[in-house]
Amino acid sequence: GCGGDKKSDNSPKQATPTAVTTIKVGHVLAPDHPYTIALKRFAEIVDKKTAGKLKVNVFHSSQLGNERDMIEALQLGTQQMALVSTAPLAGFTKQFLVLDLPFIFNDYKGAYKVLDGEIGQNLLKTLESQGIVGLTYWENGFRHVTNSKRPIQKPEDLASLKIRLMENPIHMDTFKAMGANPLPMAFGELFTALQQKTIDAQENPVPIIWTSRFYEVQKYCSLTGHFYAAAPLLVSKKFMDGLPADQQKALKEAAVEAREYERELLAQQNKDFISKLKEKKMEVIEVDKGPFKEAVKKVWAQYEATIG
């Protein structure tokens, strides 16, 4: 009736479901490479920082396509994140070519100082006009030459060797300068090409040489360290802009925290896997880098006008 006391509703209230956003992050390397292991750590950090509102799913071994495919998917917003090498990025913003110059860094300490500092961060900002946000730099490390033909101890030993490279003009010109016959090829096709002897050689960091089992199809590994392979962790700008500010902040912080873990992991694997390659009867060759540096000087001069 009129004027009666309101009855309190003691029935249990239904909880409002918390929205969960799923992030797909892809890379082209093996499931036991530091990329995969550290991305899983990244996923754990993101989950914790966002109280489960962001879930990161890791896709390895080119499951989401090759690096160029994934970069283009980030631009379109059809993929949220990718961990890639810098080489394909040069096709999207020319400033990244500087990181592909041979012997640009002498050691890891020097690389970190540049990449984590103003120069590296300004490079990442150039990607925003391409619809991509660069979170930070992880790494693949220094790259070395393996082949099935002969020991590579000096640049002349590369003469006429058919070597697979990433699709990058500086990489191609570097090996041409040393007399090799470079061929661009997607990473997913590489093992079969080496196995079938379509090509003689390839170049990659030690953890990739081991985790990709190249010792099964390559006899010699020369520690040339000719390129340093930085690995930017990228996110689609379209996706990033759609996240709340606190989740954007969480992604950025988690990327840096996991970066330190990834770098430590890679450093340990570099030591461990060289020993393992030797156990697999691969001949590991220390080289004098001086003659290699001399042989590729003209590549720096060639790209000075382009890069600045």
Short mmCIF file of C-alpha atoms in Angstrom, two decimals:
data_model
loop_
_atom_site.label_atom_id
_atom_site.label_comp_id
_atom_site.label_asym_id
_atom_site.label_seq_id
_atom_site.Cartn_x
_atom_site.Cartn_y
_atom_site.Cartn_z
CA GLY A 1 0.00 0.00 0.00
CA CYS A 2 0.78 3.69 0.09
CA GLY A 3 3.62 4.94 2.32
CA GLY A 4 4.94 1.46 3.08
CA ASP A 5 8.65 0.93 3.96
CA LYS A 6 10.90 -0.05 1.04
CA LYS A 7 11.99 -3.62 1.29
CA SER A 8 15.72 -4.10 0.95
CA ASP A 9 16.80 -6.37 -1.86
CA ASN A 10 18.96 -9.05 -0.29
CA SER A 11 19.24 -11.13 -3.45
CA PRO A 12 22.84 -11.65 -4.64
CA LYS A 13 23.95 -9.06 -7.23
CA GLN A 14 25.34 -10.36 -10.49
CA ALA A 15 28.98 -9.30 -11.03
CA THR A 16 29.67 -7.23 -14.11
CA PRO A 17 32.02 -9.26 -16.29
CA THR A 18 35.48 -7.76 -16.70
CA ALA A 19 36.35 -7.15 -20.34
CA VAL A 20 39.41 -9.15 -21.43
CA THR A 21 41.40 -8.09 -24.50
CA THR A 22 43.49 -10.71 -26.28
CA ILE A 23 46.80 -9.80 -27.90
CA LYS A 24 48.42 -11.96 -30.57
CA VAL A 25 52.19 -11.48 -30.73
CA GLY A 26 54.15 -13.30 -33.41
CA HIS A 27 57.73 -14.00 -34.40
CA VAL A 28 59.47 -16.25 -36.93
CA LEU A 29 61.84 -18.21 -34.70
CA ALA A 30 61.72 -21.55 -32.88
CA PRO A 31 59.65 -22.36 -29.78
CA ASP A 32 62.78 -22.68 -27.64
CA HIS A 33 64.43 -19.48 -28.86
CA PRO A 34 64.77 -16.61 -26.31
CA TYR A 35 62.07 -14.73 -28.25
CA THR A 36 59.44 -17.29 -27.27
CA ILE A 37 60.63 -17.75 -23.70
CA ALA A 38 60.84 -14.01 -23.03
CA LEU A 39 57.51 -13.27 -24.73
CA LYS A 40 55.88 -15.73 -22.36
CA ARG A 41 57.49 -13.82 -19.47
CA PHE A 42 56.17 -10.62 -21.07
CA ALA A 43 52.68 -12.17 -21.14
CA GLU A 44 52.90 -12.96 -17.41
CA ILE A 45 54.00 -9.40 -16.57
CA VAL A 46 51.20 -7.90 -18.68
CA ASP A 47 48.63 -10.18 -17.05
CA LYS A 48 49.79 -9.11 -13.59
CA LYS A 49 50.00 -5.39 -14.40
CA THR A 50 46.50 -5.31 -15.93
CA ALA A 51 44.83 -7.66 -13.43
CA GLY A 52 44.07 -10.09 -16.24
CA LYS A 53 42.46 -7.54 -18.55
CA LEU A 54 45.13 -8.03 -21.23
CA LYS A 55 45.99 -11.57 -22.28
CA VAL A 56 49.00 -12.15 -24.54
CA ASN A 57 49.14 -15.22 -26.76
CA VAL A 58 52.55 -16.03 -28.28
CA PHE A 59 52.89 -17.45 -31.82
CA HIS A 60 56.33 -18.69 -32.88
CA SER A 61 57.81 -20.25 -36.05
CA SER A 62 56.13 -17.90 -38.56
CA GLN A 63 52.67 -19.09 -37.48
CA LEU A 64 51.33 -15.59 -38.19
CA GLY A 65 53.42 -15.14 -41.34
CA ASN A 66 56.89 -13.89 -42.15
CA GLU A 67 58.21 -10.63 -40.69
CA ARG A 68 57.01 -8.43 -43.54
CA ASP A 69 53.54 -10.04 -43.36
CA MET A 70 53.33 -9.30 -39.65
CA ILE A 71 54.53 -5.69 -39.99
CA GLU A 72 51.85 -5.09 -42.62
CA ALA A 73 49.25 -6.73 -40.35
CA LEU A 74 50.21 -4.31 -37.58
CA GLN A 75 49.62 -1.40 -39.97
CA LEU A 76 46.17 -2.76 -40.82
CA GLY A 77 45.36 -3.53 -37.20
CA THR A 78 44.65 -7.19 -37.96
CA GLN A 79 47.50 -8.28 -35.66
CA GLN A 80 48.25 -6.60 -32.35
CA MET A 81 51.98 -7.18 -31.77
CA ALA A 82 55.13 -8.60 -33.37
CA LEU A 83 58.77 -9.11 -32.46
CA VAL A 84 60.84 -8.64 -35.60
CA SER A 85 64.33 -7.89 -36.82
CA THR A 86 65.15 -4.36 -37.98
CA ALA A 87 66.03 -5.44 -41.53
CA PRO A 88 62.45 -5.58 -42.93
CA LEU A 89 61.59 -2.29 -41.18
CA ALA A 90 63.92 -0.47 -43.56
CA GLY A 91 61.26 -1.06 -46.23
CA PHE A 92 58.84 1.02 -44.16
CA THR A 93 61.13 3.77 -42.82
CA LYS A 94 64.62 4.31 -44.24
CA GLN A 95 66.09 5.57 -40.97
CA PHE A 96 66.24 1.97 -39.74
CA LEU A 97 68.88 1.22 -42.38
CA VAL A 98 71.54 2.60 -40.02
CA LEU A 99 71.15 -0.41 -37.71
CA ASP A 100 71.88 -2.73 -40.61
CA LEU A 101 75.30 -1.30 -41.44
CA PRO A 102 78.03 -3.94 -41.00
CA PHE A 103 80.02 -3.67 -37.77
CA ILE A 104 77.94 -0.68 -36.56
CA PHE A 105 78.44 -1.93 -32.97
CA ASN A 106 81.56 -3.50 -31.49
CA ASP A 107 79.88 -5.08 -28.47
CA TYR A 108 76.59 -5.49 -26.63
CA LYS A 109 77.26 -2.64 -24.19
CA GLY A 110 77.63 -0.17 -27.04
CA ALA A 111 74.47 -1.45 -28.73
CA TYR A 112 72.38 -1.05 -25.58
CA LYS A 113 73.68 2.47 -24.96
CA VAL A 114 72.55 3.60 -28.41
CA LEU A 115 69.27 1.66 -28.68
CA ASP A 116 67.98 2.43 -25.18
CA GLY A 117 69.06 6.07 -25.48
CA GLU A 118 67.87 9.01 -27.53
CA ILE A 119 69.03 7.70 -30.92
CA GLY A 120 67.21 4.39 -30.60
CA GLN A 121 64.04 5.95 -29.24
CA ASN A 122 63.93 8.51 -32.06
CA LEU A 123 64.21 5.67 -34.56
CA LEU A 124 61.21 3.94 -32.99
CA LYS A 125 59.19 7.16 -33.27
CA THR A 126 59.64 7.13 -37.06
CA LEU A 127 57.38 4.06 -37.17
CA GLU A 128 54.34 5.93 -35.85
CA SER A 129 53.69 7.54 -39.23
CA GLN A 130 53.49 3.97 -40.57
CA GLY A 131 50.81 2.98 -38.07
CA ILE A 132 53.19 1.16 -35.72
CA VAL A 133 54.35 1.87 -32.16
CA GLY A 134 57.81 0.67 -31.15
CA LEU A 135 57.84 -0.30 -27.47
CA THR A 136 61.54 -1.08 -27.01
CA TYR A 137 64.42 -3.10 -28.45
CA TRP A 138 64.96 -6.72 -27.61
CA GLU A 139 67.72 -8.50 -29.48
CA ASN A 140 68.79 -11.42 -31.56
CA GLY A 141 72.47 -10.64 -31.06
CA PHE A 142 75.47 -10.61 -33.37
CA ARG A 143 75.11 -12.57 -36.59
CA HIS A 144 77.61 -15.16 -37.83
CA VAL A 145 78.13 -17.08 -41.07
CA THR A 146 77.54 -20.83 -41.41
CA ASN A 147 78.06 -22.85 -44.56
CA SER A 148 78.44 -26.37 -45.91
CA LYS A 149 81.40 -25.74 -48.26
CA ARG A 150 84.53 -24.54 -46.44
CA PRO A 151 85.85 -22.71 -43.37
CA ILE A 152 85.34 -18.94 -43.66
CA GLN A 153 88.38 -17.26 -42.09
CA LYS A 154 88.72 -14.14 -44.29
CA PRO A 155 86.42 -12.25 -46.68
CA GLU A 156 87.94 -13.93 -49.73
CA ASP A 157 86.62 -17.28 -48.46
CA LEU A 158 83.10 -16.05 -49.16
CA ALA A 159 83.76 -15.76 -52.90
CA SER A 160 80.85 -17.13 -54.99
CA LEU A 161 79.19 -18.68 -51.92
CA LYS A 162 75.40 -18.73 -52.29
CA ILE A 163 74.23 -17.27 -49.00
CA ARG A 164 70.68 -16.63 -47.80
CA LEU A 165 70.03 -13.16 -46.40
CA MET A 166 67.03 -11.25 -45.17
CA GLU A 167 65.41 -8.98 -47.74
CA ASN A 168 67.48 -5.89 -46.97
CA PRO A 169 69.59 -3.81 -49.39
CA ILE A 170 72.49 -3.15 -46.99
CA HIS A 171 72.75 -6.84 -46.07
CA MET A 172 72.80 -7.73 -49.75
CA ASP A 173 75.42 -5.12 -50.63
CA THR A 174 77.58 -6.09 -47.65
CA PHE A 175 77.97 -9.66 -48.84
CA LYS A 176 78.39 -8.60 -52.45
CA ALA A 177 81.28 -6.42 -51.26
CA MET A 178 82.88 -9.57 -49.83
CA GLY A 179 82.39 -11.51 -53.07
CA ALA A 180 79.51 -13.73 -52.00
CA ASN A 181 76.36 -14.44 -54.02
CA PRO A 182 73.54 -13.27 -51.71
CA LEU A 183 69.96 -14.48 -52.15
CA PRO A 184 66.97 -13.06 -50.22
CA MET A 185 64.71 -15.70 -48.70
CA ALA A 186 62.05 -15.92 -45.98
CA PHE A 187 63.30 -17.60 -42.83
CA GLY A 188 60.62 -20.28 -42.97
CA GLU A 189 62.09 -21.60 -46.23
CA LEU A 190 65.71 -21.59 -45.08
CA PHE A 191 66.27 -25.03 -43.53
CA THR A 192 64.86 -26.85 -46.56
CA ALA A 193 66.99 -24.76 -48.93
CA LEU A 194 70.13 -25.62 -46.94
CA GLN A 195 69.13 -29.27 -46.73
CA GLN A 196 68.54 -29.50 -50.49
CA LYS A 197 71.74 -27.48 -51.12
CA THR A 198 69.85 -24.87 -53.12
CA ILE A 199 72.05 -22.48 -51.14
CA ASP A 200 75.41 -23.02 -49.43
CA ALA A 201 75.31 -20.68 -46.48
CA GLN A 202 73.28 -18.50 -44.14
CA GLU A 203 73.99 -15.97 -41.39
CA ASN A 204 72.29 -15.75 -38.00
CA PRO A 205 73.05 -15.42 -34.28
CA VAL A 206 74.20 -18.50 -32.37
CA PRO A 207 70.84 -19.20 -30.63
CA ILE A 208 69.11 -19.39 -34.02
CA ILE A 209 71.83 -21.61 -35.46
CA TRP A 210 71.24 -23.99 -32.56
CA THR A 211 67.46 -23.85 -32.13
CA SER A 212 66.91 -24.13 -35.90
CA ARG A 213 69.19 -27.19 -36.00
CA PHE A 214 71.34 -25.75 -38.77
CA TYR A 215 74.18 -27.96 -37.53
CA GLU A 216 72.35 -30.81 -39.28
CA VAL A 217 72.84 -29.17 -42.70
CA GLN A 218 75.88 -26.91 -42.17
CA LYS A 219 79.45 -27.93 -41.34
CA TYR A 220 81.19 -24.61 -40.54
CA CYS A 221 80.32 -21.69 -38.27
CA SER A 222 82.52 -18.57 -38.46
CA LEU A 223 82.06 -16.06 -35.63
CA THR A 224 82.16 -13.00 -37.86
CA GLY A 225 79.70 -10.85 -35.86
CA HIS A 226 79.17 -8.79 -39.01
CA PHE A 227 75.68 -7.45 -38.15
CA TYR A 228 74.09 -6.78 -34.78
CA ALA A 229 70.46 -7.84 -34.84
CA ALA A 230 68.26 -5.62 -32.72
CA ALA A 231 64.68 -6.83 -32.37
CA PRO A 232 62.04 -4.13 -31.88
CA LEU A 233 58.90 -5.21 -30.03
CA LEU A 234 56.12 -3.57 -32.02
CA VAL A 235 52.42 -2.93 -31.47
CA SER A 236 49.75 -1.82 -33.90
CA LYS A 237 49.08 1.92 -33.41
CA LYS A 238 45.42 1.34 -34.22
CA PHE A 239 45.23 -1.25 -31.44
CA MET A 240 47.34 0.76 -28.97
CA ASP A 241 45.26 3.90 -29.43
CA GLY A 242 42.15 1.90 -28.56
CA LEU A 243 43.48 0.82 -25.16
CA PRO A 244 42.90 2.75 -21.92
CA ALA A 245 45.90 4.80 -20.78
CA ASP A 246 46.68 2.46 -17.87
CA GLN A 247 46.85 -0.57 -20.19
CA GLN A 248 49.09 1.30 -22.64
CA LYS A 249 51.40 2.11 -19.73
CA ALA A 250 51.38 -1.53 -18.60
CA LEU A 251 52.39 -2.74 -22.07
CA LYS A 252 55.29 -0.28 -22.24
CA GLU A 253 56.57 -1.16 -18.77
CA ALA A 254 56.23 -4.91 -19.35
CA ALA A 255 58.15 -4.62 -22.64
CA VAL A 256 61.14 -3.07 -20.85
CA GLU A 257 61.05 -5.52 -17.93
CA ALA A 258 60.92 -8.53 -20.26
CA ARG A 259 63.64 -6.98 -22.44
CA GLU A 260 66.17 -7.28 -19.62
CA TYR A 261 65.22 -10.92 -19.13
CA GLU A 262 65.48 -11.63 -22.88
CA ARG A 263 68.93 -10.07 -23.15
CA GLU A 264 70.24 -12.05 -20.17
CA LEU A 265 68.78 -15.24 -21.59
CA LEU A 266 70.38 -14.66 -24.97
CA ALA A 267 73.79 -13.93 -23.42
CA GLN A 268 73.69 -17.23 -21.56
CA GLN A 269 72.56 -19.14 -24.63
CA ASN A 270 75.37 -17.66 -26.71
CA LYS A 271 77.84 -19.31 -24.34
CA ASP A 272 75.98 -22.58 -23.95
CA PHE A 273 75.10 -23.13 -27.60
CA ILE A 274 78.59 -22.60 -28.99
CA SER A 275 79.65 -25.55 -26.85
CA LYS A 276 76.65 -27.55 -28.03
CA LEU A 277 77.44 -26.82 -31.70
CA LYS A 278 80.93 -28.16 -31.16
CA GLU A 279 79.46 -31.29 -29.57
CA LYS A 280 77.42 -31.75 -32.76
CA LYS A 281 80.72 -31.73 -34.71
CA MET A 282 80.19 -28.30 -36.20
CA GLU A 283 83.51 -26.55 -36.76
CA VAL A 284 83.35 -23.19 -34.93
CA ILE A 285 85.91 -20.69 -36.23
CA GLU A 286 87.15 -17.53 -34.48
CA VAL A 287 88.02 -14.91 -37.10
CA ASP A 288 90.04 -11.71 -37.21
CA LYS A 289 87.31 -9.14 -37.90
CA GLY A 290 89.78 -6.53 -39.20
CA PRO A 291 89.86 -7.74 -42.82
CA PHE A 292 86.05 -8.11 -42.85
CA LYS A 293 85.60 -4.53 -41.61
CA GLU A 294 88.01 -3.29 -44.26
CA ALA A 295 86.18 -5.17 -47.02
CA VAL A 296 82.82 -3.54 -46.23
CA LYS A 297 83.93 0.09 -45.71
CA LYS A 298 82.56 1.03 -49.11
CA VAL A 299 79.07 -0.05 -47.97
CA TRP A 300 79.08 2.73 -45.35
CA ALA A 301 80.10 5.25 -48.00
CA GLN A 302 77.47 3.90 -50.40
CA TYR A 303 74.61 4.53 -47.93
CA GLU A 304 75.78 7.78 -46.37
CA ALA A 305 73.57 9.92 -48.59
CA THR A 306 70.51 7.72 -47.95
CA ILE A 307 70.84 7.42 -44.19
CA GLY A 308 72.47 10.75 -43.35
#
